Amino acid sequence: MGAIRVILGDQLSHNVSSLSDIDREADTIWMCEVAEEATFIKHHKKKIAFIFSAMRHFAEELEGKGYRVHYSKLDDEDNAGSFAAEVERAIKDVQPGKIVVTEPSEYRVLKDVEAWGDRFGVEVEIRPDDRFLAAHKEFQDWAEDRKQLRMEFFYREMRKKYGILMNGDKPEGGEWNYDDQNRKTPKEQMDVPDTYKGQTDEITEEVIELVKERFDDHFGDVEPFHFAVTRDQALYALNKFIDERLSKFGDYQDAMVEGEPWMYHSHLSFYINIGLLGPLECVERAEAAYLEGSAPLNAVEGFIRQILGWREYIRGVYWLNMPEYESENFLDAERALPWLFWGGETKMNCLRQCVKETKENAYAHHIQRLMVLGNFALIAGLHPDEVNEWYYIVYADAYQWVELPNVTGMILFADGGYLASKPYAASGAYINKMSDYCKNCSYAVTKKNGDKACPFNYLYWDFMLRNEDKLKGNPRLNMSYRTLERMGDEKIKAIKDDAQRFFKKMDDGEIV
Ligand code: FAD
Ligand code: DLZ
Ligand code: SF4
């Protein structure tokens, strides 16, 4: 009796562990588009089209290699609608000796898969996802006995483990981290090279029609659709990044420019997260560019840190803390997500631009997610459940393992400082320094109080005041609290009044 090899939608690698010892004659690969997965949250239309198209292309490639593949399309008559129901159907159909699956990337799906054995009376073998660079045990050992985790120290271990940018046991150039060179403000005229823009083929066109028909009420634009949907295309996108944008990745990593949604970022998270690219090959390509002299160290180290450091660290935090991490709310934030996050009108140009680009591209770059959208969610006290759901829905690279720690830990400080050493709260001055958004805004970034003042300015201080009992002891916030102590009662009252007025309008659904 052969095995069923289940491949989930984010496991589209030919070297995925579930395929390692496949018997072409006896085994069947099972892939399924299921309504439950597409609707348990209402994913962005472009995200669904991307995953279904990449899945269909991957299945075609497997067939081309001579494997027996069963592929359930969403609109197939006998599609059973969920992973478990599809597996039950597969068992009836194939009568397998066992089911082999690579560990799902999300806790929710892992729990489902773990129940299949008892539920269906079949052996289920769950294999490690060795496409990540740190195994669960390795991260657990590193984290053990540390009250607070810090990415920087974990990252250094990963650099040593993989020998990336190392000179013996010393970091290349003498420093581990060149972030202080990576804060250039945007220039007036930026000639940013275009991101990868692929042409759609018949498979993608069919999927786009399906999405329009079945998920019309989901957020976001499905067209124009330019994502890579095969490994070859994703490799082309990687090459394009290394050749055209990597050298400036560091300089403009934190910069935001109106009308430039892609900047010098790599736009590779979509492909790495579903297995079309491996994280190590991206890291090695960047290192090679440095060694060849085509990209400077600050850029290459910065990019490598995102993948070898942040990506693995975030995943480690997720698995170490699930399922409790889902209900963290250290700051007791309760406010509902305002309509402007779904494209409702707003006078705040920075938010308007970031939401618009998110809707069009199912992408926003890191600093938009962190310092505009995330900063607002934090200082406005939005409820972590609502913020998490939004981020999970709107980005084509969003899976809970990566979305949740970034939202709960990084932007909302809802884990009380376990992942990040301080809340990423900032006033309008930061956004003005790193972007050109403020010049087209109805609010004045230089004004601190009153109707015309930039809301980030008074909301920042109101956030500090509201959360004083929980945040005052944080050494990295000392300066802010000392400034607050020096403010007179009148100024404090103006801040609180402005914040109350703003929240009342926003909660009442008025345009803010
Ligand atoms: P680049 O800026 O080019 O970075 C290179 C790569 O590094 C990325 O492709 C990604 O693989 C990795 N990376 C960088 N930062 C992080 C990080 N903080 N966590 C994990 N990986 C990182 N990333 C996702 O992949 N999925 C998400 O759902 C997601 N949600 C986020 C939510 C918030 C609130 C924040 C602040 C960040 C989130 N990120 C998420 C991380 C980061 O913003 C994206 O990985 C990045 O913007 C993707 O674009 P890029 O490929 O151009 O990245
Ligand atoms: C995101 C997603 C969507 C929308 N649909 C499917 C699907 O129909 N079939 C599938 O195999 N995977 C899908 N995915 C990706 C899964 O959500 C992802 O593989 C799991 O969450 C990993 O735990
Ligand atoms: Fe955003 Fe304030 Fe600048 Fe307007 S003035 S774009 S609200 S930071």
Coordinates of C-alpha atoms and ligand atoms in Angstrom, one line a residue:
M1 CA 0.0 0.0 0.0
G2 CA 1.4 3.4 -1.0
A3 CA 1.4 6.5 1.1
I4 CA -0.5 9.7 0.6
R5 CA 1.8 12.7 0.6
V6 CA -0.1 15.8 1.6
I7 CA 1.3 19.1 0.3
L8 CA -0.2 22.2 1.9
G9 CA -0.4 25.5 0.0
D10 CA 2.7 27.0 1.7
Q11 CA 4.8 23.9 1.1
L12 CA 5.5 24.3 -2.6
S13 CA 9.2 23.1 -2.6
H14 CA 10.4 20.2 -4.5
N15 CA 12.8 19.3 -1.6
V16 CA 10.0 19.5 1.1
S17 CA 10.5 16.8 3.7
S18 CA 7.2 15.0 2.9
L19 CA 8.5 14.2 -0.6
S20 CA 12.0 13.1 0.4
D21 CA 11.6 9.3 0.0
I22 CA 8.5 9.3 -2.3
D23 CA 7.8 6.1 -4.3
R24 CA 6.6 7.3 -7.7
E25 CA 4.8 4.0 -8.4
A26 CA 3.0 3.5 -5.1
D27 CA 2.5 6.9 -3.6
T28 CA -0.1 9.7 -4.3
I29 CA 0.6 13.4 -3.7
W30 CA -2.6 15.1 -2.5
M31 CA -3.1 18.8 -2.9
C32 CA -6.4 20.6 -2.3
E33 CA -7.9 24.1 -2.5
V34 CA -10.4 24.2 0.3
A35 CA -13.1 26.7 1.1
E36 CA -12.5 26.5 4.8
E37 CA -8.9 27.7 4.4
A38 CA -9.9 30.5 2.1
T39 CA -12.7 31.8 4.2
F40 CA -12.0 31.2 7.9
I41 CA -10.6 34.7 7.6
K42 CA -11.5 36.7 4.5
H43 CA -8.0 36.8 2.9
H44 CA -7.2 39.5 0.4
K45 CA -8.3 38.5 -3.1
K46 CA -4.8 38.7 -4.5
K47 CA -3.5 36.4 -1.7
I48 CA -6.0 33.7 -2.6
A49 CA -5.2 34.0 -6.3
F50 CA -1.5 33.8 -5.6
I51 CA -1.7 30.7 -3.5
F52 CA -4.1 28.8 -5.8
S53 CA -2.1 29.7 -8.9
A54 CA 1.2 28.7 -7.3
M55 CA -0.4 25.5 -6.0
R56 CA -1.7 24.6 -9.5
H57 CA 1.6 25.3 -11.2
F58 CA 3.4 23.3 -8.6
A59 CA 1.1 20.3 -9.1
E60 CA 1.7 20.6 -12.8
E61 CA 5.5 20.5 -12.2
L62 CA 5.1 17.4 -10.0
E63 CA 3.1 15.6 -12.7
G64 CA 5.7 16.6 -15.2
K65 CA 8.3 14.8 -13.0
G66 CA 6.3 11.7 -13.2
Y67 CA 4.6 11.8 -9.8
R68 CA 1.0 10.7 -9.3
V69 CA -0.8 13.8 -8.1
H70 CA -4.4 14.3 -7.0
Y71 CA -5.3 17.9 -7.1
S72 CA -8.7 19.2 -5.9
K73 CA -9.8 22.5 -7.3
L74 CA -12.0 24.7 -5.2
D75 CA -14.9 24.4 -7.6
D76 CA -14.6 20.6 -8.2
E77 CA -18.0 19.0 -7.5
D78 CA -16.6 16.5 -5.0
N79 CA -14.3 18.9 -3.2
A80 CA -14.9 18.2 0.5
G81 CA -14.2 21.8 1.6
S82 CA -11.6 21.4 4.4
F83 CA -8.2 19.7 4.9
A84 CA -9.6 17.0 7.2
A85 CA -12.6 16.2 4.9
E86 CA -10.3 16.1 1.9
V87 CA -8.0 13.7 3.7
E88 CA -10.9 11.5 4.7
R89 CA -11.9 11.4 1.0
A90 CA -8.3 10.6 0.0
I91 CA -8.2 7.7 2.5
K92 CA -11.4 6.2 1.0
D93 CA -10.1 6.7 -2.5
V94 CA -6.5 5.5 -2.1
Q95 CA -6.6 3.2 0.9
P96 CA -3.1 4.3 1.9
G97 CA -0.6 2.6 4.2
K98 CA 0.1 6.0 5.8
I99 CA -0.2 9.7 5.4
V100 CA 3.0 11.7 5.2
V101 CA 2.9 15.5 5.8
T102 CA 5.5 18.1 6.5
E103 CA 4.7 20.0 9.7
P104 CA 2.2 22.8 9.0
S105 CA 3.5 26.2 9.6
E106 CA 0.5 27.2 11.7
Y107 CA -0.6 25.9 15.0
R108 CA -4.2 25.7 14.0
V109 CA -3.4 23.4 11.1
L110 CA -0.9 21.3 13.1
K111 CA -3.6 20.5 15.7
D112 CA -6.0 19.5 12.9
V113 CA -3.3 17.2 11.3
E114 CA -2.4 15.7 14.7
A115 CA -6.0 14.6 15.1
W116 CA -6.2 12.8 11.7
G117 CA -4.6 9.6 13.0
D118 CA -7.2 8.8 15.7
R119 CA -10.0 10.3 13.7
F120 CA -9.4 8.3 10.5
G121 CA -7.6 5.2 11.9
V122 CA -4.5 5.7 9.8
E123 CA -0.8 6.3 10.6
V124 CA 0.1 9.9 10.1
E125 CA 3.8 10.8 9.9
I126 CA 4.5 14.5 10.5
R127 CA 8.0 15.5 9.4
P128 CA 9.9 18.6 10.4
D129 CA 9.9 21.6 8.1
D130 CA 13.6 21.7 7.5
R131 CA 13.2 24.7 5.1
F132 CA 13.5 26.9 8.2
L133 CA 17.0 27.5 9.4
A134 CA 16.5 26.9 13.1
A135 CA 14.8 23.8 14.4
H136 CA 12.2 24.1 17.2
K137 CA 14.5 22.4 19.6
E138 CA 17.4 24.7 18.7
F139 CA 15.3 27.8 19.4
Q140 CA 13.9 26.4 22.6
D141 CA 17.4 25.7 23.9
W142 CA 18.5 29.2 23.0
A143 CA 15.5 30.7 24.7
E144 CA 15.6 28.6 27.8
D145 CA 16.0 30.6 31.0
R146 CA 15.9 33.9 29.2
K147 CA 13.2 36.1 30.6
Q148 CA 13.3 38.4 27.6
L149 CA 14.4 37.3 24.2
R150 CA 16.4 39.6 21.9
M151 CA 16.7 39.0 18.2
E152 CA 20.2 40.4 18.0
F153 CA 21.8 37.6 20.1
F154 CA 19.9 34.9 18.3
Y155 CA 20.9 36.3 15.0
R156 CA 24.6 36.1 15.9
E157 CA 24.2 32.4 16.7
M158 CA 22.6 31.9 13.3
R159 CA 25.4 33.8 11.5
K160 CA 28.0 31.5 13.2
K161 CA 25.9 28.4 12.6
Y162 CA 25.7 29.0 8.8
G163 CA 29.1 30.8 8.5
I164 CA 27.4 33.8 6.9
L165 CA 29.4 37.1 6.7
M166 CA 32.0 35.6 9.1
N167 CA 35.8 35.9 9.2
G168 CA 36.6 33.0 11.3
D169 CA 34.7 33.6 14.5
K170 CA 34.5 37.4 13.9
P171 CA 31.8 39.2 12.0
E172 CA 32.7 40.6 8.6
G173 CA 33.8 44.2 8.9
G174 CA 34.1 43.9 12.7
E175 CA 30.5 44.6 13.6
W176 CA 27.5 42.3 13.7
N177 CA 25.0 44.9 12.8
Y178 CA 25.2 48.0 10.6
D179 CA 21.8 49.3 11.2
D180 CA 23.1 52.8 12.2
Q181 CA 24.0 53.3 8.5
N182 CA 20.6 52.2 7.3
R183 CA 18.4 55.3 8.1
K184 CA 18.7 57.5 5.1
T185 CA 15.8 59.8 4.6
P186 CA 14.0 59.6 1.2
K187 CA 15.3 61.9 -1.5
E188 CA 13.0 64.1 -3.6
Q189 CA 13.7 62.2 -6.8
M190 CA 14.1 58.5 -6.4
D191 CA 14.6 56.3 -9.4
V192 CA 13.5 53.1 -7.8
P193 CA 13.8 50.1 -10.1
D194 CA 10.5 48.3 -10.7
T195 CA 9.6 45.2 -8.8
Y196 CA 9.2 41.8 -10.6
K197 CA 6.1 42.0 -12.8
G198 CA 5.1 38.7 -14.3
Q199 CA 2.6 38.1 -17.1
T200 CA -0.4 36.0 -16.2
D201 CA -0.9 32.7 -18.0
E202 CA -4.0 30.5 -18.5
I203 CA -3.8 29.0 -15.0
T204 CA -3.6 32.3 -13.3
E205 CA -6.3 33.8 -15.4
E206 CA -8.6 30.9 -14.5
V207 CA -7.8 31.4 -10.8
I208 CA -8.4 35.1 -11.0
E209 CA -11.9 34.4 -12.5
L210 CA -12.6 31.9 -9.7
V211 CA -11.6 34.5 -7.1
K212 CA -13.8 37.2 -8.6
E213 CA -16.7 34.8 -8.6
R214 CA -16.3 33.2 -5.2
F215 CA -14.5 35.9 -3.1
D216 CA -15.9 39.1 -4.4
D217 CA -16.7 40.4 -0.9
H218 CA -13.1 39.9 0.3
F219 CA -10.9 43.0 0.7
G220 CA -8.4 44.0 -2.0
D221 CA -7.8 44.1 -5.7
V222 CA -7.1 40.9 -7.5
E223 CA -5.9 42.7 -10.7
P224 CA -3.5 43.7 -11.9
F225 CA -1.8 40.5 -10.9
H226 CA 2.0 40.3 -11.2
F227 CA 3.3 37.9 -8.6
A228 CA 5.7 35.1 -9.5
V229 CA 3.8 31.8 -9.3
T230 CA 6.5 29.2 -10.1
R231 CA 10.0 28.6 -8.7
D232 CA 11.6 29.8 -12.0
Q233 CA 9.7 33.1 -11.8
A234 CA 10.5 33.5 -8.1
L235 CA 14.2 32.9 -8.9
Y236 CA 14.0 35.6 -11.6
A237 CA 12.5 37.9 -8.9
L238 CA 15.4 37.1 -6.6
N239 CA 17.9 37.8 -9.3
K240 CA 16.2 41.1 -10.1
F241 CA 16.4 42.1 -6.4
I242 CA 20.1 41.2 -6.1
D243 CA 21.1 42.9 -9.3
E244 CA 18.9 46.0 -9.1
R245 CA 17.9 46.9 -5.5
L246 CA 20.1 45.1 -2.9
S247 CA 22.9 47.7 -3.1
K248 CA 20.4 50.4 -1.8
F249 CA 18.4 48.1 0.5
G250 CA 20.2 49.3 3.6
D251 CA 20.2 53.0 2.8
Y252 CA 16.5 53.3 2.2
Q253 CA 15.2 50.4 4.4
D254 CA 13.2 52.8 6.6
A255 CA 12.2 55.3 3.9
M256 CA 8.6 55.8 2.6
V257 CA 7.7 57.7 -0.5
E258 CA 4.3 58.4 -1.8
G259 CA 3.6 56.5 -5.1
E260 CA 6.6 54.1 -4.5
P261 CA 5.0 51.1 -2.8
W262 CA 8.0 48.8 -3.4
M263 CA 11.1 50.9 -2.7
Y264 CA 14.4 49.0 -2.4
H265 CA 12.9 46.0 -0.5
S266 CA 13.2 42.5 -1.9
H267 CA 9.4 41.6 -2.2
L268 CA 10.4 38.0 -1.7
S269 CA 8.5 37.2 1.5
F270 CA 5.6 35.8 -0.6
Y271 CA 7.8 33.4 -2.3
I272 CA 9.9 32.3 0.7
N273 CA 6.8 31.8 2.8
I274 CA 5.2 29.3 0.4
G275 CA 8.4 27.5 -0.4
L276 CA 9.2 28.8 -4.0
L277 CA 12.4 30.2 -2.6
G278 CA 14.6 28.9 0.2
P279 CA 15.7 31.3 2.9
L280 CA 19.3 30.2 2.8
E281 CA 19.6 30.6 -0.9
C282 CA 18.4 34.2 -0.6
V283 CA 20.9 34.8 2.2
E284 CA 23.7 33.2 0.2
R285 CA 22.9 35.1 -3.0
A286 CA 23.2 38.4 -1.0
E287 CA 26.4 37.3 0.6
A288 CA 27.9 36.5 -2.8
A289 CA 26.9 39.9 -4.1
Y290 CA 28.9 41.4 -1.2
L291 CA 31.9 39.2 -1.8
E292 CA 31.8 40.1 -5.6
G293 CA 31.8 43.7 -4.6
S294 CA 28.4 44.5 -6.2
A295 CA 26.6 45.5 -2.9
P296 CA 28.0 47.2 0.2
L297 CA 28.1 45.5 3.6
N298 CA 25.5 47.7 5.3
A299 CA 22.9 46.6 2.7
V300 CA 23.9 43.0 2.6
E301 CA 24.1 42.6 6.4
G302 CA 20.8 44.4 6.8
F303 CA 19.0 42.1 4.3
I304 CA 20.6 38.9 5.7
R305 CA 19.6 40.0 9.3
Q306 CA 16.0 40.2 8.2
I307 CA 16.0 36.6 7.0
L308 CA 18.5 34.8 9.1
G309 CA 17.7 36.9 12.2
W310 CA 14.2 38.3 12.2
R311 CA 12.4 35.6 10.2
E312 CA 13.7 32.7 12.2
Y313 CA 13.4 34.6 15.5
I314 CA 9.8 35.4 14.9
R315 CA 9.0 31.8 14.0
G316 CA 10.8 30.6 17.2
V317 CA 8.7 33.0 19.4
Y318 CA 5.5 31.8 17.7
W319 CA 6.1 28.1 18.4
L320 CA 7.4 28.7 21.9
N321 CA 4.3 30.6 22.9
M322 CA 1.3 29.1 21.1
P323 CA -1.5 29.0 21.8
E324 CA -1.3 31.5 24.7
Y325 CA 0.3 34.1 22.4
E326 CA -3.0 34.5 20.6
S327 CA -4.7 36.1 23.6
E328 CA -2.0 38.4 24.9
N329 CA -3.2 42.0 25.7
F330 CA -0.7 43.5 28.1
L331 CA -1.9 47.0 27.6
D332 CA -5.6 46.1 27.8
A333 CA -6.3 47.8 24.4
E334 CA -10.0 47.6 23.6
R335 CA -10.7 50.0 20.7
A336 CA -12.4 48.6 17.6
L337 CA -10.4 48.8 14.3
P338 CA -11.7 51.9 12.5
W339 CA -13.1 51.7 9.0
L340 CA -10.2 53.6 7.5
F341 CA -8.1 50.3 7.7
W342 CA -10.5 48.9 5.1
G343 CA -10.1 51.9 2.8
G344 CA -12.6 54.2 4.4
E345 CA -11.9 57.9 4.0
T346 CA -9.3 59.5 6.2
K347 CA -7.6 62.8 6.4
M348 CA -4.3 61.2 7.6
N349 CA -2.3 60.9 4.4
C350 CA 0.2 58.4 5.7
L351 CA -2.5 55.9 6.7
R352 CA -4.4 56.6 3.4
Q353 CA -1.4 55.8 1.3
C354 CA -0.4 52.7 3.2
V355 CA -3.9 51.3 3.2
K356 CA -4.3 52.1 -0.5
E357 CA -1.1 50.3 -1.4
T358 CA -2.1 47.4 0.8
K359 CA -5.4 47.1 -1.0
E360 CA -3.8 47.3 -4.5
N361 CA -0.8 45.1 -3.9
A362 CA -1.5 42.9 -0.9
Y363 CA 1.9 44.3 0.2
A364 CA 3.3 47.1 2.2
H365 CA 6.9 47.3 3.1
H366 CA 8.1 46.8 6.6
I367 CA 8.3 50.4 7.8
Q368 CA 4.8 51.1 6.6
R369 CA 3.5 48.1 8.5
L370 CA 5.5 49.0 11.6
M371 CA 5.7 52.8 11.9
V372 CA 2.5 54.0 10.1
L373 CA -0.2 51.3 10.4
G374 CA 1.3 49.6 13.4
N375 CA 2.2 52.7 15.3
F376 CA -1.3 54.0 14.8
A377 CA -2.8 50.7 16.0
L378 CA -0.6 50.9 19.1
I379 CA -1.1 54.5 20.1
A380 CA -4.9 54.4 19.3
G381 CA -5.2 51.4 21.6
L382 CA -6.8 49.0 19.0
H383 CA -7.7 45.6 20.3
P384 CA -5.0 43.0 19.4
D385 CA -7.6 40.5 18.0
E386 CA -8.8 43.0 15.5
V387 CA -5.4 44.2 14.5
N388 CA -4.1 40.6 14.2
E389 CA -7.0 39.7 12.0
W390 CA -6.5 42.7 9.7
Y391 CA -2.8 41.9 9.2
Y392 CA -3.5 38.2 8.7
I393 CA -6.1 39.1 6.0
V394 CA -4.5 41.9 4.0
Y395 CA -0.9 40.7 3.1
A396 CA -0.1 38.0 0.6
D397 CA 2.8 36.9 2.8
A398 CA 0.7 36.5 5.9
Y399 CA 0.6 33.2 7.8
Q400 CA -0.1 33.2 11.5
W401 CA 3.4 32.1 12.5
V402 CA 4.8 35.3 11.1
E403 CA 1.9 37.7 11.4
L404 CA 1.1 37.1 15.1
P405 CA 4.5 37.8 16.7
N406 CA 5.0 40.8 14.5
V407 CA 1.6 42.2 15.5
T408 CA 1.2 41.1 19.1
G409 CA 4.9 41.4 20.0
M410 CA 6.4 43.9 17.7
I411 CA 3.8 46.6 17.1
L412 CA 1.3 46.3 19.9
F413 CA 3.7 45.4 22.8
A414 CA 0.8 43.1 23.8
D415 CA 3.2 40.5 25.2
G416 CA 4.6 43.0 27.7
G417 CA 8.0 43.2 26.1
Y418 CA 8.9 39.6 25.6
L419 CA 9.7 40.1 21.9
A420 CA 10.6 43.7 21.7
S421 CA 12.4 45.9 24.3
K422 CA 10.1 48.8 23.9
P423 CA 6.9 49.8 22.1
Y424 CA 7.5 51.2 18.6
A425 CA 5.4 54.3 19.4
A426 CA 6.3 57.5 17.6
S427 CA 4.9 61.0 16.9
G428 CA 4.4 62.5 13.5
A429 CA 8.0 63.8 13.5
Y430 CA 9.3 60.3 12.8
I431 CA 6.9 59.8 9.9
N432 CA 7.8 63.2 8.5
K433 CA 11.5 62.4 8.7
M434 CA 11.3 59.1 7.0
S435 CA 8.6 59.9 4.4
D436 CA 7.1 62.6 2.2
Y437 CA 3.6 61.8 3.3
C438 CA 3.1 64.9 5.5
K439 CA 3.4 67.4 2.7
N440 CA 0.1 66.1 1.2
C441 CA -1.8 65.8 4.5
S442 CA -4.7 67.8 5.8
Y443 CA -3.1 67.9 9.2
A444 CA 0.0 69.8 10.1
V445 CA 2.8 67.7 11.4
T446 CA 4.5 70.6 13.1
K447 CA 1.3 71.4 15.1
K448 CA 1.1 69.6 18.5
N449 CA -2.5 70.4 19.5
G450 CA -5.8 71.5 18.2
D451 CA -8.0 70.5 15.2
K452 CA -5.3 70.9 12.6
A453 CA -2.5 69.1 14.6
C454 CA -1.2 65.8 13.3
P455 CA -3.1 63.2 15.4
F456 CA 0.1 61.1 15.8
N457 CA 1.5 64.0 17.9
Y458 CA -1.1 64.1 20.7
L459 CA -2.0 60.4 20.4
Y460 CA 1.7 59.5 21.1
W461 CA 1.6 61.4 24.4
D462 CA -1.9 60.2 25.3
F463 CA -0.6 56.7 24.8
M464 CA 2.2 57.3 27.2
L465 CA -0.1 58.8 29.8
R466 CA -2.8 56.1 29.4
N467 CA -0.2 53.4 29.9
E468 CA 2.1 55.1 32.5
D469 CA 1.6 52.4 35.1
K470 CA 2.8 49.7 32.8
L471 CA 5.5 51.5 30.8
K472 CA 7.1 54.0 33.1
G473 CA 9.7 51.6 34.4
N474 CA 11.0 50.7 30.9
P475 CA 14.5 52.3 30.7
R476 CA 14.1 52.9 27.0
L477 CA 11.2 55.2 27.7
N478 CA 12.9 57.2 30.3
M479 CA 13.4 60.2 28.1
S480 CA 9.7 60.3 27.1
Y481 CA 8.5 60.1 30.7
R482 CA 11.0 62.8 31.8
T483 CA 9.6 65.0 29.1
L484 CA 6.0 64.3 30.3
E485 CA 7.0 65.2 33.8
R486 CA 8.2 68.6 32.6
M487 CA 4.9 69.3 30.8
G488 CA 2.6 71.7 32.6
D489 CA -1.0 70.6 33.5
E490 CA -2.4 72.8 30.7
K491 CA -0.4 71.0 28.1
I492 CA -1.4 67.6 29.5
K493 CA -5.0 68.6 29.4
A494 CA -4.7 69.8 25.8
I495 CA -3.3 66.4 24.9
K496 CA -6.0 64.5 26.6
D497 CA -8.8 66.7 25.2
D498 CA -7.4 66.3 21.7
A499 CA -7.2 62.6 22.0
Q500 CA -10.7 62.3 23.4
R501 CA -12.1 64.4 20.6
F502 CA -10.2 62.4 18.0
F503 CA -11.3 59.0 19.5
K504 CA -15.0 60.1 19.8
K505 CA -15.0 61.1 16.1
M506 CA -13.3 57.9 15.0
D507 CA -15.5 55.7 17.1
D508 CA -18.6 57.4 15.8
G509 CA -17.5 56.6 12.3
E510 CA -16.7 60.2 11.3
I511 CA -13.8 61.0 9.0
V512 CA -10.6 61.6 11.0
Ligands
FAD1 P1 12.4 42.9 2.9 O1 12.3 44.2 3.6 O2 13.1 42.8 1.6 O3 13.1 41.8 3.9 C1 13.7 40.6 3.5 C2 13.0 39.4 4.1 O4 13.2 39.4 5.5 C3 11.5 39.3 3.9 O5 11.1 38.9 2.7 C4 11.1 38.4 5.1 O6 11.2 37.1 4.7 C5 12.2 38.7 6.1 N1 11.7 39.6 7.2 C6 11.9 40.9 7.3 N2 11.4 41.4 8.5 C7 10.7 40.3 9.0 C8 10.0 40.2 10.2 N3 9.8 41.2 11.0 N4 9.4 39.0 10.5 C9 9.7 37.9 9.6 N5 10.4 38.0 8.5 C10 10.9 39.2 8.2 N6 6.2 39.2 7.1 C11 5.7 38.2 6.5 O7 6.4 37.4 5.8 N7 4.4 37.9 6.7 C12 3.6 38.7 7.5 O8 2.4 38.4 7.7 C13 4.2 39.8 8.1 N8 3.4 40.6 8.9 C14 4.0 41.7 9.5 C15 3.2 42.5 10.3 C16 3.8 43.6 11.0 C17 2.9 44.4 11.9 C18 5.1 43.9 10.8 C19 5.7 45.1 11.5 C20 5.9 43.1 10.0 C21 5.3 42.0 9.3 N9 6.1 41.2 8.5 C22 5.5 40.1 7.9 C23 7.5 41.4 8.4 C24 8.0 42.3 7.2 O9 7.3 43.5 7.2 C25 7.7 41.5 5.9 O10 8.4 40.3 5.9 C26 8.3 42.4 4.7 O11 7.7 43.6 4.7 C27 8.1 41.6 3.4 O12 8.5 42.4 2.3 P2 9.9 42.1 1.6 O13 10.0 40.7 1.2 O14 10.1 43.2 0.6 O15 10.9 42.3 2.8
DLZ2 C1 -3.6 30.5 2.7 C2 -4.2 29.3 2.0 C3 -5.4 29.4 1.4 C4 -6.2 30.7 1.2 N1 -6.0 28.3 0.8 C5 -5.4 27.2 0.9 C6 -5.9 26.0 0.3 O1 -7.0 26.0 -0.2 N2 -5.2 24.8 0.3 C7 -4.0 24.8 0.9 O2 -3.4 23.7 0.9 N3 -3.5 25.8 1.5 C8 -4.1 27.0 1.5 N4 -3.6 28.1 2.1 C9 -2.3 28.0 2.8 C10 -2.5 27.3 4.1 O3 -3.3 28.2 4.9 C11 -1.2 27.0 4.8 O4 -0.6 26.0 4.1 C12 -1.5 26.5 6.2 O5 -2.1 27.4 7.0 C13 -0.2 26.1 6.8 O6 -0.4 25.8 8.2
SF4_3 FE1 0.5 61.3 9.0 FE2 0.6 63.3 10.7 FE3 2.1 63.3 8.5 FE4 -0.5 63.6 8.3 S1 0.9 65.0 9.3 S2 0.9 62.3 7.0 S3 -1.2 62.3 9.9 S4 2.3 61.9 10.2

